[in-house]
mmCIF file of C-alpha atoms in Angstrom:
data_model
loop_
_atom_site.group_PDB
_atom_site.id
_atom_site.type_symbol
_atom_site.label_atom_id
_atom_site.label_comp_id
_atom_site.label_asym_id
_atom_site.label_seq_id
_atom_site.Cartn_x
_atom_site.Cartn_y
_atom_site.Cartn_z
ATOM 1 C CA GLY K 1 0.000 0.000 0.000
ATOM 2 C CA ALA K 2 0.828 3.737 0.036
ATOM 3 C CA VAL K 3 2.115 4.003 -3.520
ATOM 4 C CA VAL K 4 2.942 7.373 -5.028
ATOM 5 C CA SER K 5 3.311 7.585 -8.789
ATOM 6 C CA GLN K 6 5.173 10.441 -10.467
ATOM 7 C CA HIS K 7 5.215 11.168 -14.166
ATOM 8 C CA PRO K 8 7.208 11.722 -16.301
ATOM 9 C CA SER K 9 10.363 10.143 -14.939
ATOM 10 C CA ARG K 10 12.525 12.121 -17.295
ATOM 11 C CA VAL K 11 11.918 15.160 -19.468
ATOM 12 C CA ILE K 12 14.074 17.329 -21.680
ATOM 13 C CA CYS K 13 12.718 20.686 -22.756
ATOM 14 C CA LYS K 14 13.910 23.817 -24.428
ATOM 15 C CA SER K 15 14.567 27.017 -22.565
ATOM 16 C CA GLY K 16 11.452 29.150 -22.294
ATOM 17 C CA THR K 17 8.937 26.308 -22.422
ATOM 18 C CA SER K 18 6.831 24.978 -19.554
ATOM 19 C CA VAL K 19 6.845 21.478 -18.137
ATOM 20 C CA LYS K 20 4.169 19.788 -16.032
ATOM 21 C CA ILE K 21 4.970 17.037 -13.557
ATOM 22 C CA GLU K 22 2.202 14.889 -12.065
ATOM 23 C CA CYS K 23 2.151 13.214 -8.698
ATOM 24 C CA ARG K 24 -0.580 10.694 -7.889
ATOM 25 C CA SER K 25 -1.379 8.764 -4.762
ATOM 26 C CA LEU K 26 -2.570 5.424 -6.149
ATOM 27 C CA ASP K 27 -4.132 3.676 -3.181
ATOM 28 C CA PHE K 28 -4.814 6.400 -0.660
ATOM 29 C CA GLN K 29 -6.109 9.924 -0.453
ATOM 30 C CA ALA K 30 -3.547 12.626 0.153
ATOM 31 C CA THR K 31 -4.844 15.893 1.514
ATOM 32 C CA THR K 32 -1.303 17.180 1.538
ATOM 33 C CA MET K 33 1.548 16.493 -0.846
ATOM 34 C CA PHE K 34 5.059 17.886 -0.739
ATOM 35 C CA TRP K 35 7.323 18.879 -3.600
ATOM 36 C CA TYR K 36 11.081 18.591 -3.174
ATOM 37 C CA ARG K 37 14.019 19.445 -5.362
ATOM 38 C CA GLN K 38 17.289 17.560 -5.189
ATOM 39 C CA PHE K 39 20.604 18.717 -6.626
ATOM 40 C CA PRO K 40 23.321 16.171 -7.446
ATOM 41 C CA LYS K 41 24.765 14.605 -4.309
ATOM 42 C CA LYS K 42 22.664 16.904 -2.140
ATOM 43 C CA SER K 43 19.716 16.339 0.132
ATOM 44 C CA LEU K 44 16.048 17.037 -0.516
ATOM 45 C CA MET K 45 15.059 20.690 -0.432
ATOM 46 C CA LEU K 46 11.383 21.341 0.296
ATOM 47 C CA MET K 47 9.905 23.651 -2.323
ATOM 48 C CA ALA K 48 6.263 23.774 -1.362
ATOM 49 C CA THR K 49 3.416 22.091 0.443
ATOM 50 C CA SER K 50 0.474 21.308 -1.773
ATOM 51 C CA ASN K 51 -2.954 21.327 -0.119
ATOM 52 C CA GLU K 52 -6.027 19.870 -1.785
ATOM 53 C CA GLY K 53 -8.501 22.572 -2.711
ATOM 54 C CA SER K 54 -6.393 25.496 -1.583
ATOM 55 C CA LYS K 55 -3.274 27.410 -2.480
ATOM 56 C CA ALA K 56 0.114 25.854 -2.028
ATOM 57 C CA THR K 57 2.470 27.056 0.672
ATOM 58 C CA TYR K 58 5.878 27.897 -0.727
ATOM 59 C CA GLU K 59 9.168 27.820 1.135
ATOM 60 C CA GLN K 60 11.254 30.937 1.367
ATOM 61 C CA GLY K 61 13.159 31.627 -1.815
ATOM 62 C CA VAL K 62 10.924 29.531 -4.072
ATOM 63 C CA GLU K 63 9.184 31.571 -6.762
ATOM 64 C CA LYS K 64 5.505 30.702 -6.752
ATOM 65 C CA ASP K 65 4.953 32.188 -10.215
ATOM 66 C CA LYS K 66 7.690 30.012 -11.627
ATOM 67 C CA PHE K 67 6.741 26.776 -9.908
ATOM 68 C CA LEU K 68 2.966 26.519 -10.171
ATOM 69 C CA ILE K 69 1.338 23.907 -7.976
ATOM 70 C CA ASN K 70 -2.191 22.642 -8.377
ATOM 71 C CA HIS K 71 -3.813 20.079 -6.076
ATOM 72 C CA ALA K 72 -7.220 19.673 -7.637
ATOM 73 C CA SER K 73 -8.130 16.312 -6.116
ATOM 74 C CA LEU K 74 -7.226 14.112 -3.179
ATOM 75 C CA THR K 75 -5.064 11.931 -5.401
ATOM 76 C CA LEU K 76 -3.360 14.340 -7.777
ATOM 77 C CA SER K 77 -0.965 17.241 -7.432
ATOM 78 C CA THR K 78 0.874 18.860 -10.320
ATOM 79 C CA LEU K 79 3.983 20.994 -10.469
ATOM 80 C CA THR K 80 4.444 23.170 -13.552
ATOM 81 C CA VAL K 81 7.836 24.706 -14.166
ATOM 82 C CA THR K 82 7.038 27.774 -16.236
ATOM 83 C CA SER K 83 9.422 29.437 -18.679
ATOM 84 C CA ALA K 84 12.079 26.916 -17.798
ATOM 85 C CA HIS K 85 15.746 27.882 -17.834
ATOM 86 C CA PRO K 86 18.862 25.692 -17.664
ATOM 87 C CA GLU K 87 19.262 26.499 -13.962
ATOM 88 C CA ASP K 88 15.894 24.811 -13.360
ATOM 89 C CA SER K 89 17.445 21.515 -14.426
ATOM 90 C CA SER K 90 17.200 19.259 -11.413
ATOM 91 C CA PHE K 91 15.567 16.198 -9.876
ATOM 92 C CA TYR K 92 12.054 16.972 -8.656
ATOM 93 C CA ILE K 93 10.339 14.540 -6.322
ATOM 94 C CA CYS K 94 6.947 14.532 -4.684
ATOM 95 C CA SER K 95 5.766 12.850 -1.530
ATOM 96 C CA ALA K 96 2.566 12.283 0.385
ATOM 97 C CA SER K 97 1.496 10.904 3.692
ATOM 98 C CA SER K 98 -1.233 8.299 3.967
ATOM 99 C CA SER K 99 -3.676 7.957 6.803
ATOM 100 C CA GLY K 100 -3.486 9.983 9.957
ATOM 101 C CA GLY K 101 -1.396 12.832 8.652
ATOM 102 C CA ILE K 102 2.343 13.312 8.537
ATOM 103 C CA TYR K 103 2.890 13.026 12.285
ATOM 104 C CA ASN K 104 1.367 9.554 12.381
ATOM 105 C CA SER K 105 2.468 8.006 9.128
ATOM 106 C CA PRO K 106 5.635 8.404 7.073
ATOM 107 C CA LEU K 107 6.029 10.216 3.786
ATOM 108 C CA HIS K 108 5.922 8.046 0.689
ATOM 109 C CA PHE K 109 7.830 9.253 -2.322
ATOM 110 C CA GLY K 110 7.292 9.157 -6.049
ATOM 111 C CA ASN K 111 10.188 8.020 -8.224
ATOM 112 C CA GLY K 112 11.067 11.580 -9.137
ATOM 113 C CA THR K 113 11.376 13.511 -12.387
ATOM 114 C CA ARG K 114 14.707 14.438 -13.858
ATOM 115 C CA LEU K 115 14.265 17.699 -15.726
ATOM 116 C CA THR K 116 16.873 18.878 -18.198
ATOM 117 C CA VAL K 117 16.435 22.295 -19.785
ATOM 118 C CA THR K 118 18.537 22.895 -22.880
ATOM 119 C CA GLU I 1 15.839 28.509 12.075
ATOM 120 C CA ASP I 2 14.973 24.812 11.997
ATOM 121 C CA LYS I 3 17.978 22.673 11.211
ATOM 122 C CA VAL I 4 18.783 18.996 10.662
ATOM 123 C CA VAL I 5 22.419 17.910 10.448
ATOM 124 C CA GLN I 6 23.697 14.456 9.640
ATOM 125 C CA SER I 7 27.147 13.043 10.216
ATOM 126 C CA PRO I 8 29.349 11.803 8.818
ATOM 127 C CA LEU I 9 28.715 13.176 5.336
ATOM 128 C CA SER I 10 30.236 10.066 3.824
ATOM 129 C CA LEU I 11 31.568 6.777 5.017
ATOM 130 C CA VAL I 12 33.383 3.835 3.422
ATOM 131 C CA VAL I 13 33.396 0.492 5.214
ATOM 132 C CA HIS I 14 33.970 -3.157 4.406
ATOM 133 C CA GLU I 15 31.334 -5.841 4.338
ATOM 134 C CA GLY I 16 30.602 -7.146 7.803
ATOM 135 C CA ASP I 17 31.405 -3.874 9.547
ATOM 136 C CA THR I 18 28.907 -2.123 11.806
ATOM 137 C CA VAL I 19 28.106 1.524 11.123
ATOM 138 C CA THR I 20 26.404 4.234 13.145
ATOM 139 C CA LEU I 21 24.890 7.219 11.383
ATOM 140 C CA ASN I 22 23.974 10.342 13.297
ATOM 141 C CA CYS I 23 21.186 12.870 12.924
ATOM 142 C CA SER I 24 20.998 15.918 15.167
ATOM 143 C CA TYR I 25 18.316 18.558 15.013
ATOM 144 C CA GLU I 26 17.265 21.951 16.264
ATOM 145 C CA VAL I 27 13.604 22.589 15.619
ATOM 146 C CA THR I 28 10.945 24.677 17.256
ATOM 147 C CA ASN I 29 8.397 22.004 18.097
ATOM 148 C CA PHE I 30 9.570 18.473 17.391
ATOM 149 C CA ARG I 31 6.868 16.063 16.309
ATOM 150 C CA SER I 32 8.589 13.113 14.601
ATOM 151 C CA LEU I 33 11.748 11.926 12.872
ATOM 152 C CA LEU I 34 12.039 9.735 9.798
ATOM 153 C CA TRP I 35 14.925 7.724 8.356
ATOM 154 C CA TYR I 36 15.118 6.902 4.656
ATOM 155 C CA LYS I 37 17.444 5.019 2.335
ATOM 156 C CA GLN I 38 17.957 6.517 -1.113
ATOM 157 C CA GLU I 39 19.703 4.521 -3.796
ATOM 158 C CA LYS I 40 18.888 5.872 -7.218
ATOM 159 C CA LYS I 41 15.457 7.435 -7.204
ATOM 160 C CA ALA I 42 12.793 7.522 -4.539
ATOM 161 C CA PRO I 43 13.824 7.394 -0.890
ATOM 162 C CA THR I 44 12.495 4.263 0.780
ATOM 163 C CA PHE I 45 11.148 4.466 4.297
ATOM 164 C CA LEU I 46 13.090 2.838 7.119
ATOM 165 C CA PHE I 47 11.868 4.118 10.488
ATOM 166 C CA MET I 48 9.565 6.649 12.095
ATOM 167 C CA LEU I 49 10.495 7.760 15.611
ATOM 168 C CA THR I 50 8.392 9.862 17.938
ATOM 169 C CA SER I 51 9.299 8.687 21.437
ATOM 170 C CA SER I 52 12.634 8.893 23.184
ATOM 171 C CA GLY I 53 14.555 5.778 24.137
ATOM 172 C CA ILE I 54 12.483 3.229 22.238
ATOM 173 C CA GLU I 55 14.575 1.308 19.747
ATOM 174 C CA LYS I 56 13.038 0.425 16.425
ATOM 175 C CA LYS I 57 14.492 -2.579 14.656
ATOM 176 C CA SER I 58 14.209 -4.113 11.222
ATOM 177 C CA GLY I 59 16.619 -6.911 10.428
ATOM 178 C CA ARG I 60 20.158 -5.567 10.615
ATOM 179 C CA LEU I 61 18.963 -1.978 10.948
ATOM 180 C CA SER I 62 17.946 -0.269 14.154
ATOM 181 C CA SER I 63 17.315 3.287 15.253
ATOM 182 C CA ILE I 64 16.721 5.214 18.429
ATOM 183 C CA LEU I 65 15.756 8.763 19.311
ATOM 184 C CA ASP I 66 16.997 10.962 22.164
ATOM 185 C CA LYS I 67 14.669 13.939 22.511
ATOM 186 C CA LYS I 68 16.628 15.397 25.399
ATOM 187 C CA GLU I 69 19.901 15.568 23.488
ATOM 188 C CA LEU I 70 18.098 16.182 20.181
ATOM 189 C CA PHE I 71 19.522 13.415 18.068
ATOM 190 C CA SER I 72 18.859 10.038 16.548
ATOM 191 C CA ILE I 73 21.173 7.279 15.400
ATOM 192 C CA LEU I 74 20.757 4.643 12.727
ATOM 193 C CA ASN I 75 22.783 1.466 13.203
ATOM 194 C CA ILE I 76 23.513 -1.069 10.515
ATOM 195 C CA THR I 77 25.183 -4.291 11.613
ATOM 196 C CA ALA I 78 26.978 -6.838 9.400
ATOM 197 C CA THR I 79 26.891 -4.424 6.468
ATOM 198 C CA GLN I 80 26.478 -5.729 2.933
ATOM 199 C CA THR I 81 27.243 -4.118 -0.428
ATOM 200 C CA GLY I 82 23.499 -3.688 -0.890
ATOM 201 C CA ASP I 83 23.490 -1.264 2.029
ATOM 202 C CA SER I 84 25.441 1.234 -0.089
ATOM 203 C CA ALA I 85 23.182 4.257 -0.422
ATOM 204 C CA VAL I 86 22.494 7.720 0.893
ATOM 205 C CA TYR I 87 20.739 7.648 4.251
ATOM 206 C CA LEU I 88 18.466 10.596 4.901
ATOM 207 C CA CYS I 89 17.038 11.838 8.154
ATOM 208 C CA ALA I 90 14.004 14.138 8.236
ATOM 209 C CA VAL I 91 12.367 15.979 11.125
ATOM 210 C CA ALA I 92 8.888 17.453 11.426
ATOM 211 C CA PRO I 93 9.186 20.753 13.320
ATOM 212 C CA GLY I 94 5.534 21.110 14.101
ATOM 213 C CA THR I 95 4.690 23.167 11.030
ATOM 214 C CA TYR I 96 3.208 20.254 9.089
ATOM 215 C CA LYS I 97 6.206 19.551 6.886
ATOM 216 C CA TYR I 98 9.473 17.637 7.039
ATOM 217 C CA ILE I 99 12.947 19.102 6.829
ATOM 218 C CA PHE I 100 15.627 16.796 5.499
ATOM 219 C CA GLY I 101 19.196 16.616 6.682
ATOM 220 C CA THR I 102 22.272 16.654 4.509
ATOM 221 C CA GLY I 103 22.354 12.879 4.163
ATOM 222 C CA THR I 104 25.136 10.366 4.795
ATOM 223 C CA ARG I 105 26.603 8.610 1.776
ATOM 224 C CA LEU I 106 27.540 5.063 2.751
ATOM 225 C CA LYS I 107 29.681 2.837 0.573
ATOM 226 C CA VAL I 108 30.203 -0.778 1.571
ATOM 227 C CA LEU I 109 33.115 -2.514 -0.110
ATOM 228 C CA ALA I 110 33.101 -6.239 -0.827
#
């Protein structure tokens, strides 16, 4: 149980275009999902907290107009990287907690999306 | 500022060795601590710790939390090459999110 699916696993796009990444909870409902970014050989940096039916909460230093988050249902959150630039190239990974909230059950991660902007 | 620090940053051992990984934290309102193993893609869950002094165990891995001294350790006994990975520690500081530490990169040599 508690499977999180992330798509696509890998994407290459041209500078200036937008890319959408989907994160789905397959066998549970996720009121809250989290989006992380990971640089090579570095840890996970929290970008934003995605809340179903409301606006996302962004961490300090993360541009909300550049990284658009939509959490339209209890099983789907999307991250859109708008007007992508080469410095946006990174590994993006989503996570969600199953029943009881994050203090009572662990985060389960998607397999991540490696974005390369040329 | 909430902070999670792991040590060592990297570690090379031989098969059969025992390793201890450390995670110390400074957060405003501690709620829980998670340990993960990350090989290539998604981190896989190892342990969730909320209470001090209670050891959690899974096979050769075990972990314990000390809420007074603000740290947790992850022990791996009789290491195998398959244990080579980055081990991540994350802490929930009471603001409904998790902050991840720097990670410890473990390499186990045959």
